[in-house]
mmCIF file of C-alpha atoms and ligand atoms in Angstrom:
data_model
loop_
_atom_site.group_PDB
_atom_site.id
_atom_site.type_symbol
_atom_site.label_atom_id
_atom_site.label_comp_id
_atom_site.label_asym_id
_atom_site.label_seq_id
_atom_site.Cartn_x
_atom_site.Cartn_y
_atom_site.Cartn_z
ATOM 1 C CA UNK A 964 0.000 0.000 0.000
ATOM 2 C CA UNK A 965 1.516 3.548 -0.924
ATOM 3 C CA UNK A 966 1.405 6.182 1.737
ATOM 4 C CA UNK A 967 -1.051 8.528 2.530
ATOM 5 C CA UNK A 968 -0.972 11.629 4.175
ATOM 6 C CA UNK A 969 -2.823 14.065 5.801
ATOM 7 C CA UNK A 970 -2.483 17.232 6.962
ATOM 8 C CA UNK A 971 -3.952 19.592 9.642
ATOM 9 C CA UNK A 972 -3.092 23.097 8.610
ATOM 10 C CA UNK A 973 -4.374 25.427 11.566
ATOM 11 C CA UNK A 974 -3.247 28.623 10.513
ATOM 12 C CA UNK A 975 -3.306 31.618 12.588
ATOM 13 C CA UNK A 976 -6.573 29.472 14.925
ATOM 14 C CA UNK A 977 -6.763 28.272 18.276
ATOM 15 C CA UNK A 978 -6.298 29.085 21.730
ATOM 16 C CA UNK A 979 -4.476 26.868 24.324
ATOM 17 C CA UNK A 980 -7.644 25.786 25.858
ATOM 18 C CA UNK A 981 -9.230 24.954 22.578
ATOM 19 C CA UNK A 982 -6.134 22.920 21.416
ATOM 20 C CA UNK A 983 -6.221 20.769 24.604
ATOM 21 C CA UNK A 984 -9.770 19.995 24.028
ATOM 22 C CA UNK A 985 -8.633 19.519 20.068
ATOM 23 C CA UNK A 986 -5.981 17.150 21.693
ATOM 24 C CA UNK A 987 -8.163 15.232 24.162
ATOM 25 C CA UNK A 988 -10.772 14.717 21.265
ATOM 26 C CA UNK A 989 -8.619 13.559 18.478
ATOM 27 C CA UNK A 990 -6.985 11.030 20.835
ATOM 28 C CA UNK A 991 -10.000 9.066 21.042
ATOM 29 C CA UNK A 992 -10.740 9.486 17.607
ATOM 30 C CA UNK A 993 -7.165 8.099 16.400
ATOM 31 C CA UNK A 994 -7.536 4.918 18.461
ATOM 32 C CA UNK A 995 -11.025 4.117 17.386
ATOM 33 C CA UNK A 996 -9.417 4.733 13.538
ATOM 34 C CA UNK A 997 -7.282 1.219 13.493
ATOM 35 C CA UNK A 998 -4.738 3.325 11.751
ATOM 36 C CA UNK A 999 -2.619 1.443 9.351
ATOM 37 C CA UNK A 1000 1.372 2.652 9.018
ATOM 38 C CA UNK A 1001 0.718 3.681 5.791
ATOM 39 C CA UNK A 1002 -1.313 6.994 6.892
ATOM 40 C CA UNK A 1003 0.933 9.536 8.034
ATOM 41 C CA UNK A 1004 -1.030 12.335 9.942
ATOM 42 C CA UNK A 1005 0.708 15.656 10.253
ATOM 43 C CA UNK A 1006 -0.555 18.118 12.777
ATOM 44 C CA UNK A 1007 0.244 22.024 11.531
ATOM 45 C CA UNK A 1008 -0.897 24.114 14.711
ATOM 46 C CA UNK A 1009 0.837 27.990 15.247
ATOM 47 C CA UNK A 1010 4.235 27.904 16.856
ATOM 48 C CA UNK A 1011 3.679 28.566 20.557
ATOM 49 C CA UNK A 1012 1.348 25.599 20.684
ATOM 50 C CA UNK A 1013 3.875 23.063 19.345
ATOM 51 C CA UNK A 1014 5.248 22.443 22.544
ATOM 52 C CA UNK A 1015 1.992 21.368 24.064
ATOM 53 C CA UNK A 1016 0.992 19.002 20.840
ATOM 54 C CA UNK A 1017 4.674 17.788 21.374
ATOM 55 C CA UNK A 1018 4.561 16.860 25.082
ATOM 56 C CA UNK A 1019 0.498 15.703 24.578
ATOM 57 C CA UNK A 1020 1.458 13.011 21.342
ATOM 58 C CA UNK A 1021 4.516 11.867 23.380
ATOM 59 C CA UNK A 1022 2.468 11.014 26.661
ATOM 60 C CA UNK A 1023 -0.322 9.370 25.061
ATOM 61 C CA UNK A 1024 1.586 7.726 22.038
ATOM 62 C CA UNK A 1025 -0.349 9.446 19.868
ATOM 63 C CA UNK A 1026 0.441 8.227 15.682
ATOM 64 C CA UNK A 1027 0.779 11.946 15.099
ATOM 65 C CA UNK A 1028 3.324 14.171 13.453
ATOM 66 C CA UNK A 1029 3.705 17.719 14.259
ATOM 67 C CA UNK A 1030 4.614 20.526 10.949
ATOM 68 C CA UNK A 1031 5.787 24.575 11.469
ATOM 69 C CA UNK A 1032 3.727 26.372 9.290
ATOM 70 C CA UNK A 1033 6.714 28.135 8.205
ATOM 71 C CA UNK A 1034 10.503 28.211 8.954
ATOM 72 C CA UNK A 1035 13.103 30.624 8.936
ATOM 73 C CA UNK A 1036 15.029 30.986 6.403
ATOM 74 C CA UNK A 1037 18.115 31.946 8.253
ATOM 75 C CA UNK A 1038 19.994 29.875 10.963
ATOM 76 C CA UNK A 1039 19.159 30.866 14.798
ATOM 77 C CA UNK A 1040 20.748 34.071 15.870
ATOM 78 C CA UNK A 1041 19.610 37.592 15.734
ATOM 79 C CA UNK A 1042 16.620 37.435 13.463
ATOM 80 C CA UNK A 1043 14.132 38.849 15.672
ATOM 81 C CA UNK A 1044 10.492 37.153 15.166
ATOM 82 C CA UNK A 1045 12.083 34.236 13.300
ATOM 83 C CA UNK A 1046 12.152 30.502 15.138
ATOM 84 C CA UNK A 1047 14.960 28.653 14.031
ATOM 85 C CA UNK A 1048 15.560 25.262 12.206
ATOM 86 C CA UNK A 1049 17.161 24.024 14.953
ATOM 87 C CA UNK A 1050 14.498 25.302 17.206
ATOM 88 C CA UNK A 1051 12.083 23.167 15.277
ATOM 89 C CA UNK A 1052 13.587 19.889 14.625
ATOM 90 C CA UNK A 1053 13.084 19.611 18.908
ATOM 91 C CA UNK A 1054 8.813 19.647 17.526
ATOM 92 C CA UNK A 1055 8.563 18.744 14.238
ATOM 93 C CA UNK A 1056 9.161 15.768 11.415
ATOM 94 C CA UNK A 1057 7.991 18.627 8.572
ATOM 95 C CA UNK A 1058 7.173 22.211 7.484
ATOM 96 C CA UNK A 1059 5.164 23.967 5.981
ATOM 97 C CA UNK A 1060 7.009 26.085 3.089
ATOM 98 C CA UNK A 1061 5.722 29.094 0.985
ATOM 99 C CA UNK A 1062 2.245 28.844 2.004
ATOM 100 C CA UNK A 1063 0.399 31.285 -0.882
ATOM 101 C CA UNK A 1064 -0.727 33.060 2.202
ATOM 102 C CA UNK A 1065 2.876 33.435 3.003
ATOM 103 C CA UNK A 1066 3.346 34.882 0.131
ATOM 104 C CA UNK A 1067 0.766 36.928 -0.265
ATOM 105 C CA UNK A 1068 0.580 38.489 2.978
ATOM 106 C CA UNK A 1069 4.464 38.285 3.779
ATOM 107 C CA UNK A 1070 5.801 38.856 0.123
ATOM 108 C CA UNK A 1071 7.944 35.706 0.462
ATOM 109 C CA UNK A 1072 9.969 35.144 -2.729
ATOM 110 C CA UNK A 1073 11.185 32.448 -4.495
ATOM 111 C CA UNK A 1074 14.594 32.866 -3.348
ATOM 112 C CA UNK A 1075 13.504 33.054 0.331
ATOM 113 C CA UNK A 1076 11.707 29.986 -0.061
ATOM 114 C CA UNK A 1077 14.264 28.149 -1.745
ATOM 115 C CA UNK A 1078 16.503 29.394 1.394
ATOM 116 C CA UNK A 1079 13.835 27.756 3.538
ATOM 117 C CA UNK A 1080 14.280 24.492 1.902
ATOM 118 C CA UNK A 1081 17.666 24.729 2.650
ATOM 119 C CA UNK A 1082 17.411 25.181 6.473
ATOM 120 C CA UNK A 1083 14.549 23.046 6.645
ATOM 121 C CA UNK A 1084 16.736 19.944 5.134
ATOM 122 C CA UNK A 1085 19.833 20.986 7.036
ATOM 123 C CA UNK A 1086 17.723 21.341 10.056
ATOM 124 C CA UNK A 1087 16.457 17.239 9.113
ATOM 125 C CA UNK A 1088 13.107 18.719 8.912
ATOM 126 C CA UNK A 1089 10.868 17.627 5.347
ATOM 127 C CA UNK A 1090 9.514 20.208 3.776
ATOM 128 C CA UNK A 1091 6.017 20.481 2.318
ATOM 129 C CA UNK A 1092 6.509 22.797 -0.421
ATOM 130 C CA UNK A 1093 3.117 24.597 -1.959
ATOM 131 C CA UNK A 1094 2.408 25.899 -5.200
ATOM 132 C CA UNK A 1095 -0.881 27.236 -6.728
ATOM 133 C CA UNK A 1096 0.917 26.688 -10.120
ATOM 134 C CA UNK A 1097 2.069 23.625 -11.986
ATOM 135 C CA UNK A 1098 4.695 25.500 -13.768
ATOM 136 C CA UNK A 1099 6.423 26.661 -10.800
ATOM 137 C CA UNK A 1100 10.022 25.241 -10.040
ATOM 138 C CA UNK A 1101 10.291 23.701 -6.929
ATOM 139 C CA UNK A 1102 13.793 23.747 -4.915
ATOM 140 C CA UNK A 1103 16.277 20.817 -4.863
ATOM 141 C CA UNK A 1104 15.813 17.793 -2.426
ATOM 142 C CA UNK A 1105 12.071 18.736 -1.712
ATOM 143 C CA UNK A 1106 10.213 15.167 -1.704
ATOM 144 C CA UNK A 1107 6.629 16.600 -0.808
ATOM 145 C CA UNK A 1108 4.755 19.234 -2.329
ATOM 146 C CA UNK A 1109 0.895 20.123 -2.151
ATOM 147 C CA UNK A 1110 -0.693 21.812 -4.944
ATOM 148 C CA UNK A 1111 -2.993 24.219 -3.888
ATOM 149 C CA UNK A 1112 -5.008 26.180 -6.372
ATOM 150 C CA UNK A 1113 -5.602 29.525 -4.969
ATOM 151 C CA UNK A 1114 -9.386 29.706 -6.284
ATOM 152 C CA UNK A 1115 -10.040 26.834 -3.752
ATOM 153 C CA UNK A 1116 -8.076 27.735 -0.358
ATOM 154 C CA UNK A 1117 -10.996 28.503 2.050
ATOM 155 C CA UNK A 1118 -13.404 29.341 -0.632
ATOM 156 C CA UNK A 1119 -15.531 25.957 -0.457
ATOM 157 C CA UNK A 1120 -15.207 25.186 -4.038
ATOM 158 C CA UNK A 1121 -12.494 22.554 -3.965
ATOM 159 C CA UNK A 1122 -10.368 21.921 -7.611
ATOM 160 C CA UNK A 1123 -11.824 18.624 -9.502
ATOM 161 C CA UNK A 1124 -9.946 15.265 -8.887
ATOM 162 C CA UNK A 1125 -9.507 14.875 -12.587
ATOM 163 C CA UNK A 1126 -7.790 18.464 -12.868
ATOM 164 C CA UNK A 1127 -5.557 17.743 -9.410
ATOM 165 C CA UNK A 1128 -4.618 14.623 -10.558
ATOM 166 C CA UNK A 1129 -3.396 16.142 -13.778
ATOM 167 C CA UNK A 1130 -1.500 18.504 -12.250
ATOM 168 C CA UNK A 1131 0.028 16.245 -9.804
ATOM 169 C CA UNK A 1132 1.245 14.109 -12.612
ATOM 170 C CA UNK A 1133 2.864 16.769 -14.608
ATOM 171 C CA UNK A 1134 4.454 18.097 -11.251
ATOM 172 C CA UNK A 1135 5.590 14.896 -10.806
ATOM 173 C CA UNK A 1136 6.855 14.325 -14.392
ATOM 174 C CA UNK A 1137 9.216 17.430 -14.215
ATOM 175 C CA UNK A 1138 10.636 17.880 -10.966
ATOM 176 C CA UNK A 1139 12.147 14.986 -9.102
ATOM 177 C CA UNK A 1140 9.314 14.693 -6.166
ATOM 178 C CA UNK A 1141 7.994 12.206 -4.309
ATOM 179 C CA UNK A 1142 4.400 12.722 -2.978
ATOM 180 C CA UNK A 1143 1.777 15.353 -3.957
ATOM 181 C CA UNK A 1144 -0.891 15.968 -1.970
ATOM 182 C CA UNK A 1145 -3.589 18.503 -2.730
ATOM 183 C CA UNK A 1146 -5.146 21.279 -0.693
ATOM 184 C CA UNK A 1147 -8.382 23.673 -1.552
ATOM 185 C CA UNK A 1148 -11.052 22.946 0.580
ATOM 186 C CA UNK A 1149 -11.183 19.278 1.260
ATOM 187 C CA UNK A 1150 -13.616 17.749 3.508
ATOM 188 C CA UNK A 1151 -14.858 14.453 4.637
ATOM 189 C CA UNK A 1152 -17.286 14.312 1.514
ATOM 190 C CA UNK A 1153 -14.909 14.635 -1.253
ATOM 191 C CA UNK A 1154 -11.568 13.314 0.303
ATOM 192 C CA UNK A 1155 -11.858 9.799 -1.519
ATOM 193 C CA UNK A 1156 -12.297 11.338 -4.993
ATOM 194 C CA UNK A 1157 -8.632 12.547 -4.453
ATOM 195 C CA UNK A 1158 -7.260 9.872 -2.658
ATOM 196 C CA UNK A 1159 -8.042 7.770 -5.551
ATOM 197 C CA UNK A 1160 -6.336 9.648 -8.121
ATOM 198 C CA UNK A 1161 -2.637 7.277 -8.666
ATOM 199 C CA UNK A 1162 -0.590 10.696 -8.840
ATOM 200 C CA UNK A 1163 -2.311 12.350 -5.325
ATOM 201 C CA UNK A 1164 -0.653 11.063 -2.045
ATOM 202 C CA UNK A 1165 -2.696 13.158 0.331
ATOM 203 C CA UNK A 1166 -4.658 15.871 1.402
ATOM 204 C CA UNK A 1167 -3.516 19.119 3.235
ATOM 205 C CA UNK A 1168 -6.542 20.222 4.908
ATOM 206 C CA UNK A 1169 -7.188 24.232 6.635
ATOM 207 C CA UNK A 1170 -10.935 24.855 7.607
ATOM 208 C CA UNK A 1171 -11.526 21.206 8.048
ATOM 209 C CA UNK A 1172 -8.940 20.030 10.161
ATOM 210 C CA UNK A 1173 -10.373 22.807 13.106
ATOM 211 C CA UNK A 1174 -12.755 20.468 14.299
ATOM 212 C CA UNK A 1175 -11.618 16.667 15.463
ATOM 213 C CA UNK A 1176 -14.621 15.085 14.424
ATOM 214 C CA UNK A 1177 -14.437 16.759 10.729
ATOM 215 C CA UNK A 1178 -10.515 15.819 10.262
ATOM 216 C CA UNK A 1179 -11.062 12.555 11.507
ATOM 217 C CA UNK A 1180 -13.738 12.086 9.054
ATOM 218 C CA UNK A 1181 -11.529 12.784 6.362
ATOM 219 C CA UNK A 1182 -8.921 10.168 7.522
ATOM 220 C CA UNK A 1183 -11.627 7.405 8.186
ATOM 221 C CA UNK A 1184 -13.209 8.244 4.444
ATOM 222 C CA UNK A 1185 -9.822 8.552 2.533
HETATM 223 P P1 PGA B 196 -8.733 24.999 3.279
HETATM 224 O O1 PGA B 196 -7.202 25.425 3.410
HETATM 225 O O2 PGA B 196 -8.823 23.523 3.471
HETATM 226 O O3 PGA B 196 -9.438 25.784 4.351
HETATM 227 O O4 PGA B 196 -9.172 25.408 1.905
HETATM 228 C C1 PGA B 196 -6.186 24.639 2.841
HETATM 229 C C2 PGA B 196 -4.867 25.336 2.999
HETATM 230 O O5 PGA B 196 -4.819 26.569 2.833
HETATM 231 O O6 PGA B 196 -3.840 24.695 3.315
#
Protein backbone atom coordinates (compact mmCIF):
# COMPACT_ATOMS: atom_id res chain seq x y z
CA UNK A 1 0.00 0.00 0.00
CA UNK A 2 1.52 3.55 -0.92
CA UNK A 3 1.40 6.18 1.74
CA UNK A 4 -1.05 8.53 2.53
CA UNK A 5 -0.97 11.63 4.17
CA UNK A 6 -2.82 14.07 5.80
CA UNK A 7 -2.48 17.23 6.96
CA UNK A 8 -3.95 19.59 9.64
CA UNK A 9 -3.09 23.10 8.61
CA UNK A 10 -4.37 25.43 11.57
CA UNK A 11 -3.25 28.62 10.51
CA UNK A 12 -3.31 31.62 12.59
CA UNK A 13 -6.57 29.47 14.92
CA UNK A 14 -6.76 28.27 18.28
CA UNK A 15 -6.30 29.08 21.73
CA UNK A 16 -4.48 26.87 24.32
CA UNK A 17 -7.64 25.79 25.86
CA UNK A 18 -9.23 24.95 22.58
CA UNK A 19 -6.13 22.92 21.42
CA UNK A 20 -6.22 20.77 24.60
CA UNK A 21 -9.77 20.00 24.03
CA UNK A 22 -8.63 19.52 20.07
CA UNK A 23 -5.98 17.15 21.69
CA UNK A 24 -8.16 15.23 24.16
CA UNK A 25 -10.77 14.72 21.27
CA UNK A 26 -8.62 13.56 18.48
CA UNK A 27 -6.98 11.03 20.84
CA UNK A 28 -10.00 9.07 21.04
CA UNK A 29 -10.74 9.49 17.61
CA UNK A 30 -7.16 8.10 16.40
CA UNK A 31 -7.54 4.92 18.46
CA UNK A 32 -11.02 4.12 17.39
CA UNK A 33 -9.42 4.73 13.54
CA UNK A 34 -7.28 1.22 13.49
CA UNK A 35 -4.74 3.33 11.75
CA UNK A 36 -2.62 1.44 9.35
CA UNK A 37 1.37 2.65 9.02
CA UNK A 38 0.72 3.68 5.79
CA UNK A 39 -1.31 6.99 6.89
CA UNK A 40 0.93 9.54 8.03
CA UNK A 41 -1.03 12.33 9.94
CA UNK A 42 0.71 15.66 10.25
CA UNK A 43 -0.55 18.12 12.78
CA UNK A 44 0.24 22.02 11.53
CA UNK A 45 -0.90 24.11 14.71
CA UNK A 46 0.84 27.99 15.25
CA UNK A 47 4.24 27.90 16.86
CA UNK A 48 3.68 28.57 20.56
CA UNK A 49 1.35 25.60 20.68
CA UNK A 50 3.88 23.06 19.35
CA UNK A 51 5.25 22.44 22.54
CA UNK A 52 1.99 21.37 24.06
CA UNK A 53 0.99 19.00 20.84
CA UNK A 54 4.67 17.79 21.37
CA UNK A 55 4.56 16.86 25.08
CA UNK A 56 0.50 15.70 24.58
CA UNK A 57 1.46 13.01 21.34
CA UNK A 58 4.52 11.87 23.38
CA UNK A 59 2.47 11.01 26.66
CA UNK A 60 -0.32 9.37 25.06
CA UNK A 61 1.59 7.73 22.04
CA UNK A 62 -0.35 9.45 19.87
CA UNK A 63 0.44 8.23 15.68
CA UNK A 64 0.78 11.95 15.10
CA UNK A 65 3.32 14.17 13.45
CA UNK A 66 3.70 17.72 14.26
CA UNK A 67 4.61 20.53 10.95
CA UNK A 68 5.79 24.58 11.47
CA UNK A 69 3.73 26.37 9.29
CA UNK A 70 6.71 28.13 8.21
CA UNK A 71 10.50 28.21 8.95
CA UNK A 72 13.10 30.62 8.94
CA UNK A 73 15.03 30.99 6.40
CA UNK A 74 18.11 31.95 8.25
CA UNK A 75 19.99 29.88 10.96
CA UNK A 76 19.16 30.87 14.80
CA UNK A 77 20.75 34.07 15.87
CA UNK A 78 19.61 37.59 15.73
CA UNK A 79 16.62 37.43 13.46
CA UNK A 80 14.13 38.85 15.67
CA UNK A 81 10.49 37.15 15.17
CA UNK A 82 12.08 34.24 13.30
CA UNK A 83 12.15 30.50 15.14
CA UNK A 84 14.96 28.65 14.03
CA UNK A 85 15.56 25.26 12.21
CA UNK A 86 17.16 24.02 14.95
CA UNK A 87 14.50 25.30 17.21
CA UNK A 88 12.08 23.17 15.28
CA UNK A 89 13.59 19.89 14.63
CA UNK A 90 13.08 19.61 18.91
CA UNK A 91 8.81 19.65 17.53
CA UNK A 92 8.56 18.74 14.24
CA UNK A 93 9.16 15.77 11.41
CA UNK A 94 7.99 18.63 8.57
CA UNK A 95 7.17 22.21 7.48
CA UNK A 96 5.16 23.97 5.98
CA UNK A 97 7.01 26.08 3.09
CA UNK A 98 5.72 29.09 0.98
CA UNK A 99 2.24 28.84 2.00
CA UNK A 100 0.40 31.29 -0.88
CA UNK A 101 -0.73 33.06 2.20
CA UNK A 102 2.88 33.44 3.00
CA UNK A 103 3.35 34.88 0.13
CA UNK A 104 0.77 36.93 -0.27
CA UNK A 105 0.58 38.49 2.98
CA UNK A 106 4.46 38.28 3.78
CA UNK A 107 5.80 38.86 0.12
CA UNK A 108 7.94 35.71 0.46
CA UNK A 109 9.97 35.14 -2.73
CA UNK A 110 11.19 32.45 -4.49
CA UNK A 111 14.59 32.87 -3.35
CA UNK A 112 13.50 33.05 0.33
CA UNK A 113 11.71 29.99 -0.06
CA UNK A 114 14.26 28.15 -1.74
CA UNK A 115 16.50 29.39 1.39
CA UNK A 116 13.84 27.76 3.54
CA UNK A 117 14.28 24.49 1.90
CA UNK A 118 17.67 24.73 2.65
CA UNK A 119 17.41 25.18 6.47
CA UNK A 120 14.55 23.05 6.65
CA UNK A 121 16.74 19.94 5.13
CA UNK A 122 19.83 20.99 7.04
CA UNK A 123 17.72 21.34 10.06
CA UNK A 124 16.46 17.24 9.11
CA UNK A 125 13.11 18.72 8.91
CA UNK A 126 10.87 17.63 5.35
CA UNK A 127 9.51 20.21 3.78
CA UNK A 128 6.02 20.48 2.32
CA UNK A 129 6.51 22.80 -0.42
CA UNK A 130 3.12 24.60 -1.96
CA UNK A 131 2.41 25.90 -5.20
CA UNK A 132 -0.88 27.24 -6.73
CA UNK A 133 0.92 26.69 -10.12
CA UNK A 134 2.07 23.63 -11.99
CA UNK A 135 4.70 25.50 -13.77
CA UNK A 136 6.42 26.66 -10.80
CA UNK A 137 10.02 25.24 -10.04
CA UNK A 138 10.29 23.70 -6.93
CA UNK A 139 13.79 23.75 -4.91
CA UNK A 140 16.28 20.82 -4.86
CA UNK A 141 15.81 17.79 -2.43
CA UNK A 142 12.07 18.74 -1.71
CA UNK A 143 10.21 15.17 -1.70
CA UNK A 144 6.63 16.60 -0.81
CA UNK A 145 4.76 19.23 -2.33
CA UNK A 146 0.90 20.12 -2.15
CA UNK A 147 -0.69 21.81 -4.94
CA UNK A 148 -2.99 24.22 -3.89
CA UNK A 149 -5.01 26.18 -6.37
CA UNK A 150 -5.60 29.52 -4.97
CA UNK A 151 -9.39 29.71 -6.28
CA UNK A 152 -10.04 26.83 -3.75
CA UNK A 153 -8.08 27.74 -0.36
CA UNK A 154 -11.00 28.50 2.05
CA UNK A 155 -13.40 29.34 -0.63
CA UNK A 156 -15.53 25.96 -0.46
CA UNK A 157 -15.21 25.19 -4.04
CA UNK A 158 -12.49 22.55 -3.97
CA UNK A 159 -10.37 21.92 -7.61
CA UNK A 160 -11.82 18.62 -9.50
CA UNK A 161 -9.95 15.27 -8.89
CA UNK A 162 -9.51 14.88 -12.59
CA UNK A 163 -7.79 18.46 -12.87
CA UNK A 164 -5.56 17.74 -9.41
CA UNK A 165 -4.62 14.62 -10.56
CA UNK A 166 -3.40 16.14 -13.78
CA UNK A 167 -1.50 18.50 -12.25
CA UNK A 168 0.03 16.24 -9.80
CA UNK A 169 1.24 14.11 -12.61
CA UNK A 170 2.86 16.77 -14.61
CA UNK A 171 4.45 18.10 -11.25
CA UNK A 172 5.59 14.90 -10.81
CA UNK A 173 6.85 14.32 -14.39
CA UNK A 174 9.22 17.43 -14.21
CA UNK A 175 10.64 17.88 -10.97
CA UNK A 176 12.15 14.99 -9.10
CA UNK A 177 9.31 14.69 -6.17
CA UNK A 178 7.99 12.21 -4.31
CA UNK A 179 4.40 12.72 -2.98
CA UNK A 180 1.78 15.35 -3.96
CA UNK A 181 -0.89 15.97 -1.97
CA UNK A 182 -3.59 18.50 -2.73
CA UNK A 183 -5.15 21.28 -0.69
CA UNK A 184 -8.38 23.67 -1.55
CA UNK A 185 -11.05 22.95 0.58
CA UNK A 186 -11.18 19.28 1.26
CA UNK A 187 -13.62 17.75 3.51
CA UNK A 188 -14.86 14.45 4.64
CA UNK A 189 -17.29 14.31 1.51
CA UNK A 190 -14.91 14.63 -1.25
CA UNK A 191 -11.57 13.31 0.30
CA UNK A 192 -11.86 9.80 -1.52
CA UNK A 193 -12.30 11.34 -4.99
CA UNK A 194 -8.63 12.55 -4.45
CA UNK A 195 -7.26 9.87 -2.66
CA UNK A 196 -8.04 7.77 -5.55
CA UNK A 197 -6.34 9.65 -8.12
CA UNK A 198 -2.64 7.28 -8.67
CA UNK A 199 -0.59 10.70 -8.84
CA UNK A 200 -2.31 12.35 -5.33
CA UNK A 201 -0.65 11.06 -2.05
CA UNK A 202 -2.70 13.16 0.33
CA UNK A 203 -4.66 15.87 1.40
CA UNK A 204 -3.52 19.12 3.23
CA UNK A 205 -6.54 20.22 4.91
CA UNK A 206 -7.19 24.23 6.63
CA UNK A 207 -10.93 24.86 7.61
CA UNK A 208 -11.53 21.21 8.05
CA UNK A 209 -8.94 20.03 10.16
CA UNK A 210 -10.37 22.81 13.11
CA UNK A 211 -12.76 20.47 14.30
CA UNK A 212 -11.62 16.67 15.46
CA UNK A 213 -14.62 15.09 14.42
CA UNK A 214 -14.44 16.76 10.73
CA UNK A 215 -10.51 15.82 10.26
CA UNK A 216 -11.06 12.56 11.51
CA UNK A 217 -13.74 12.09 9.05
CA UNK A 218 -11.53 12.78 6.36
CA UNK A 219 -8.92 10.17 7.52
CA UNK A 220 -11.63 7.40 8.19
CA UNK A 221 -13.21 8.24 4.44
CA UNK A 222 -9.82 8.55 2.53
P1 LIG B 1 -8.73 25.00 3.28
O1 LIG B 1 -7.20 25.42 3.41
O2 LIG B 1 -8.82 23.52 3.47
O3 LIG B 1 -9.44 25.78 4.35
O4 LIG B 1 -9.17 25.41 1.90
C1 LIG B 1 -6.19 24.64 2.84
C2 LIG B 1 -4.87 25.34 3.00
O5 LIG B 1 -4.82 26.57 2.83
O6 LIG B 1 -3.84 24.69 3.31
Amino acid sequence: MRKQFFAANWKSHKTLEETKEWLSDIALRVHELSLSQEKEIILCPPFPLLTICHDFIQKHHLPIHLGSQDISPFPDGAYTGEVSGKLLREFVTYTIIGHSERRKYFSETLEQLAQKVQISLSSGIEPIYCVSDKEEKIPEGVQIVAYEPLAAIGSGHPDSPDDAEAVAKLLKEKNNIRYVLYGGSVTAADVASYMQCSSLDGVLVGGASLAPEDFSAIIQHA
